[in-house]
Amino acid sequence: EGRRWYAIDYKQLQIAIFAYASGENELRDALLAGFDAHSYTAQKIFDKPIEEINKFERRVAKNVNFGFIFGASPAKIEQTAGIAGLWSTVIEIFPNAHEWIMEISDHVMRERYVQTLDGYKILVPHDKPYAGVNYIVQGSEGRLVQRAMQLCDEFLQGTDCQLIMNIHDELVFDCPDNGESDTIARQLALLMISAGQEMGMELGVDIECNEDSLDQGQKLSLFPEKELTDAVN
């Protein structure tokens, strides 16, 4: 009673980290423009406008994206998608990423470690070089979320708000149910964005205000002034 929770999470964080790390600038720019990563890949696979992509096609593309990132074989990706010859299309969609993945695998075979985007070394089993990309993506994700938690916790010192939970790439804050808490939530979201900038990434975030239940949140705009200006114009 008298409290509300703010759930702030990064938008498609693992895909974004992969795009930055691999140099897939087209995918990175699509994410920055607000496009859904799986719909973006689906339009390439099925050769149709992104607004015409259906749920099945998006699900296929989602399996392709995560299979590609986390080391699935070409045969496995084609089998999961149910599309023979899909691997050649995937390479065309992600030319830089395919080359980068090969380079990471070779590096692991030689050095037996990878580095996150902020330079933290992680050992990789020499018999699993394909796992190097996974370690980079999820390792960078962990380092980023830790940094975001640190920045937000420091900011909240002396306030009546606190960080109460971390759910993957989402941070949940408990605040008083008053007019000031929305402003604090937006500041926390900007701090989470700045954690990404420290690692060389521009990332999007979503804010949800939860007054009764965590699964019934209402979206909160990060820049309400901009939305108001756009509406007037």
GROMACS .gro file of C-alpha atoms in nm:
model
  233
    1GLU     CA    1   0.000   0.000   0.000
    2GLY     CA    2   0.132   0.341  -0.095
    3ARG     CA    3   0.416   0.195  -0.306
    4ARG     CA    4   0.469   0.121  -0.671
    5TRP     CA    5   0.726  -0.079  -0.865
    6TYR     CA    6   0.910   0.035  -1.176
    7ALA     CA    7   1.037  -0.242  -1.402
    8ILE     CA    8   1.303  -0.108  -1.639
    9ASP     CA    9   1.456  -0.341  -1.894
   10TYR     CA   10   1.689  -0.322  -2.189
   11LYS     CA   11   1.532  -0.379  -2.530
   12GLN     CA   12   1.656  -0.702  -2.696
   13LEU     CA   13   1.985  -0.671  -2.515
   14GLN     CA   14   2.158  -0.990  -2.630
   15ILE     CA   15   2.083  -0.917  -2.996
   16ALA     CA   16   2.209  -0.560  -2.952
   17ILE     CA   17   2.534  -0.676  -2.790
   18PHE     CA   18   2.582  -0.924  -3.074
   19ALA     CA   19   2.527  -0.652  -3.335
   20TYR     CA   20   2.783  -0.420  -3.174
   21ALA     CA   21   3.042  -0.690  -3.106
   22SER     CA   22   3.022  -0.839  -3.455
   23GLY     CA   23   3.006  -0.511  -3.645
   24GLU     CA   24   2.665  -0.582  -3.796
   25ASN     CA   25   2.586  -0.214  -3.837
   26GLU     CA   26   2.265  -0.261  -4.033
   27LEU     CA   27   2.117  -0.471  -3.753
   28ARG     CA   28   2.247  -0.224  -3.495
   29ASP     CA   29   2.087   0.069  -3.680
   30ALA     CA   30   1.758  -0.120  -3.711
   31LEU     CA   31   1.751  -0.173  -3.335
   32LEU     CA   32   1.833   0.193  -3.272
   33ALA     CA   33   1.545   0.289  -3.502
   34GLY     CA   34   1.310   0.082  -3.286
   35PHE     CA   35   1.263  -0.220  -3.512
   36ASP     CA   36   1.211  -0.565  -3.364
   37ALA     CA   37   1.525  -0.774  -3.429
   38HIS     CA   38   1.335  -1.091  -3.513
   39SER     CA   39   1.097  -0.917  -3.751
   40TYR     CA   40   1.404  -0.754  -3.909
   41THR     CA   41   1.559  -1.096  -3.975
   42ALA     CA   42   1.226  -1.242  -4.086
   43GLN     CA   43   1.184  -0.982  -4.360
   44LYS     CA   44   1.524  -1.087  -4.495
   45ILE     CA   45   1.449  -1.458  -4.478
   46PHE     CA   46   1.102  -1.439  -4.630
   47ASP     CA   47   1.171  -1.143  -4.860
   48LYS     CA   48   0.867  -0.939  -4.762
   49PRO     CA   49   0.802  -0.601  -4.596
   50ILE     CA   50   0.854  -0.598  -4.220
   51GLU     CA   51   0.496  -0.486  -4.156
   52GLU     CA   52   0.370  -0.803  -4.329
   53ILE     CA   53   0.567  -1.045  -4.111
   54ASN     CA   54   0.338  -1.280  -3.917
   55LYS     CA   55   0.391  -1.452  -3.582
   56PHE     CA   56   0.511  -1.779  -3.734
   57GLU     CA   57   0.769  -1.605  -3.952
   58ARG     CA   58   0.891  -1.401  -3.658
   59ARG     CA   59   0.927  -1.717  -3.448
   60VAL     CA   60   1.133  -1.880  -3.722
   61ALA     CA   61   1.357  -1.574  -3.737
   62LYS     CA   62   1.392  -1.570  -3.359
   63ASN     CA   63   1.517  -1.929  -3.365
   64VAL     CA   64   1.760  -1.835  -3.642
   65ASN     CA   65   1.891  -1.532  -3.456
   66PHE     CA   66   1.961  -1.710  -3.129
   67GLY     CA   67   2.080  -2.026  -3.300
   68PHE     CA   68   2.329  -1.821  -3.501
   69ILE     CA   69   2.449  -1.626  -3.198
   70PHE     CA   70   2.489  -1.924  -2.968
   71GLY     CA   71   2.668  -2.163  -3.199
   72ALA     CA   72   2.405  -2.385  -3.358
   73SER     CA   73   2.529  -2.570  -3.665
   74PRO     CA   74   2.400  -2.481  -4.014
   75ALA     CA   75   2.212  -2.813  -4.022
   76LYS     CA   76   2.053  -2.743  -3.683
   77ILE     CA   77   1.940  -2.395  -3.787
   78GLU     CA   78   1.787  -2.526  -4.110
   79GLN     CA   79   1.620  -2.814  -3.925
   80THR     CA   80   1.474  -2.587  -3.656
   81ALA     CA   81   1.348  -2.336  -3.912
   82GLY     CA   82   1.222  -2.607  -4.147
   83ILE     CA   83   1.386  -2.433  -4.443
   84ALA     CA   84   1.641  -2.624  -4.650
   85GLY     CA   85   1.934  -2.414  -4.770
   86LEU     CA   86   1.862  -2.139  -4.516
   87TRP     CA   87   2.225  -2.120  -4.400
   88SER     CA   88   2.337  -1.943  -4.719
   89THR     CA   89   2.066  -1.682  -4.660
   90VAL     CA   90   2.178  -1.635  -4.298
   91ILE     CA   91   2.534  -1.568  -4.413
   92GLU     CA   92   2.402  -1.310  -4.660
   93ILE     CA   93   2.199  -1.144  -4.382
   94PHE     CA   94   2.492  -1.135  -4.138
   95PRO     CA   95   2.814  -1.124  -4.346
   96ASN     CA   96   3.021  -0.941  -4.084
   97ALA     CA   97   2.888  -1.156  -3.801
   98HIS     CA   98   2.968  -1.481  -3.982
   99GLU     CA   99   3.330  -1.372  -4.033
  100TRP     CA  100   3.352  -1.251  -3.673
  101ILE     CA  101   3.219  -1.580  -3.538
  102MET     CA  102   3.490  -1.767  -3.731
  103GLU     CA  103   3.753  -1.529  -3.592
  104ILE     CA  104   3.633  -1.582  -3.234
  105SER     CA  105   3.641  -1.958  -3.279
  106ASP     CA  106   3.998  -1.943  -3.407
  107HIS     CA  107   4.096  -1.713  -3.119
  108VAL     CA  108   3.953  -1.955  -2.863
  109MET     CA  109   4.143  -2.245  -3.020
  110ARG     CA  110   4.468  -2.048  -2.980
  111GLU     CA  111   4.419  -1.847  -2.661
  112ARG     CA  112   4.136  -2.031  -2.481
  113TYR     CA  113   3.963  -1.713  -2.365
  114VAL     CA  114   3.742  -1.429  -2.492
  115GLN     CA  115   3.682  -1.077  -2.367
  116THR     CA  116   3.358  -0.898  -2.294
  117LEU     CA  117   3.297  -0.558  -2.452
  118ASP     CA  118   3.454  -0.391  -2.148
  119GLY     CA  119   3.764  -0.611  -2.162
  120TYR     CA  120   3.685  -0.870  -1.894
  121LYS     CA  121   3.852  -1.203  -1.977
  122ILE     CA  122   3.649  -1.525  -1.965
  123LEU     CA  123   3.807  -1.869  -2.009
  124VAL     CA  124   3.644  -2.091  -2.274
  125PRO     CA  125   3.685  -2.471  -2.288
  126HIS     CA  126   3.929  -2.542  -2.571
  127ASP     CA  127   3.703  -2.818  -2.705
  128LYS     CA  128   3.407  -2.578  -2.735
  129PRO     CA  129   3.536  -2.290  -2.948
  130TYR     CA  130   3.185  -2.229  -3.079
  131ALA     CA  131   3.086  -2.119  -2.725
  132GLY     CA  132   3.313  -1.814  -2.745
  133VAL     CA  133   3.046  -1.593  -2.897
  134ASN     CA  134   2.796  -1.701  -2.631
  135TYR     CA  135   3.047  -1.612  -2.359
  136ILE     CA  136   3.106  -1.270  -2.514
  137VAL     CA  137   2.735  -1.189  -2.549
  138GLN     CA  138   2.614  -1.320  -2.214
  139GLY     CA  139   2.931  -1.213  -2.036
  140SER     CA  140   2.892  -0.857  -2.165
  141GLU     CA  141   2.524  -0.868  -2.067
  142GLY     CA  142   2.616  -0.966  -1.711
  143ARG     CA  143   2.884  -0.698  -1.683
  144LEU     CA  144   2.647  -0.434  -1.820
  145VAL     CA  145   2.362  -0.521  -1.583
  146GLN     CA  146   2.603  -0.522  -1.287
  147ARG     CA  147   2.724  -0.175  -1.384
  148ALA     CA  148   2.366  -0.052  -1.426
  149MET     CA  149   2.279  -0.184  -1.080
  150GLN     CA  150   2.578  -0.004  -0.932
  151LEU     CA  151   2.493   0.330  -1.097
  152CYS     CA  152   2.127   0.307  -0.996
  153ASP     CA  153   2.204   0.207  -0.638
  154GLU     CA  154   2.442   0.502  -0.598
  155PHE     CA  155   2.179   0.739  -0.740
  156LEU     CA  156   1.910   0.613  -0.499
  157GLN     CA  157   2.113   0.673  -0.184
  158GLY     CA  158   1.918   0.916   0.037
  159THR     CA  159   1.588   0.859  -0.146
  160ASP     CA  160   1.286   0.652  -0.047
  161CYS     CA  161   1.336   0.425  -0.350
  162GLN     CA  162   1.541   0.109  -0.373
  163LEU     CA  163   1.648  -0.157  -0.618
  164ILE     CA  164   1.472  -0.476  -0.510
  165MET     CA  165   1.515  -0.725  -0.791
  166ASN     CA  166   1.710  -0.816  -1.104
  167ILE     CA  167   1.535  -1.032  -1.366
  168HIS     CA  168   1.781  -1.106  -1.646
  169ASP     CA  169   1.824  -0.766  -1.817
  170GLU     CA  170   1.547  -0.597  -1.617
  171LEU     CA  171   1.585  -0.403  -1.293
  172VAL     CA  172   1.287  -0.357  -1.060
  173PHE     CA  173   1.265  -0.062  -0.821
  174ASP     CA  174   1.031   0.002  -0.526
  175CYS     CA  175   0.925   0.367  -0.484
  176PRO     CA  176   0.657   0.566  -0.303
  177ASP     CA  177   0.333   0.617  -0.491
  178ASN     CA  178   0.371   0.990  -0.548
  179GLY     CA  179   0.429   1.240  -0.826
  180GLU     CA  180   0.807   1.237  -0.791
  181SER     CA  181   0.863   0.868  -0.853
  182ASP     CA  182   0.801   0.885  -1.229
  183THR     CA  183   1.082   1.140  -1.258
  184ILE     CA  184   1.314   0.918  -1.053
  185ALA     CA  185   1.227   0.617  -1.273
  186ARG     CA  186   1.318   0.812  -1.586
  187GLN     CA  187   1.652   0.909  -1.430
  188LEU     CA  188   1.718   0.544  -1.348
  189ALA     CA  189   1.643   0.450  -1.708
  190LEU     CA  190   1.892   0.710  -1.831
  191LEU     CA  191   2.154   0.567  -1.595
  192MET     CA  192   2.093   0.222  -1.742
  193ILE     CA  193   2.143   0.370  -2.088
  194SER     CA  194   2.466   0.534  -1.972
  195ALA     CA  195   2.595   0.195  -1.855
  196GLY     CA  196   2.564   0.080  -2.214
  197GLN     CA  197   2.737   0.392  -2.341
  198GLU     CA  198   3.034   0.316  -2.115
  199MET     CA  199   3.068  -0.009  -2.313
  200GLY     CA  200   3.032   0.169  -2.647
  201MET     CA  201   2.666   0.087  -2.710
  202GLU     CA  202   2.353   0.292  -2.758
  203LEU     CA  203   2.072   0.085  -2.609
  204GLY     CA  204   1.699   0.126  -2.571
  205VAL     CA  205   1.504   0.069  -2.250
  206ASP     CA  206   1.139   0.021  -2.158
  207ILE     CA  207   0.982   0.147  -1.833
  208GLU     CA  208   0.671  -0.005  -1.679
  209CYS     CA  209   0.494   0.126  -1.370
  210ASN     CA  210   0.335  -0.147  -1.160
  211GLU     CA  211   0.086  -0.044  -0.893
  212ASP     CA  212  -0.075  -0.383  -0.823
  213SER     CA  213   0.102  -0.667  -1.005
  214LEU     CA  214   0.428  -0.709  -1.194
  215ASP     CA  215   0.243  -0.854  -1.494
  216GLN     CA  216   0.003  -0.559  -1.523
  217GLY     CA  217   0.244  -0.271  -1.572
  218GLN     CA  218   0.164   0.049  -1.757
  219LYS     CA  219   0.431   0.177  -1.993
  220LEU     CA  220   0.597   0.502  -1.895
  221SER     CA  221   0.748   0.723  -2.164
  222LEU     CA  222   1.117   0.800  -2.121
  223PHE     CA  223   1.080   1.144  -2.281
  224PRO     CA  224   0.719   1.263  -2.232
  225GLU     CA  225   0.811   1.616  -2.340
  226LYS     CA  226   0.921   1.486  -2.680
  227GLU     CA  227   0.601   1.289  -2.724
  228LEU     CA  228   0.395   1.597  -2.641
  229THR     CA  229   0.595   1.807  -2.891
  230ASP     CA  230   0.551   1.543  -3.162
  231ALA     CA  231   0.177   1.531  -3.098
  232VAL     CA  232   0.143   1.909  -3.125
  233ASN     CA  233   0.348   1.920  -3.443
   0.00000   0.00000   0.00000
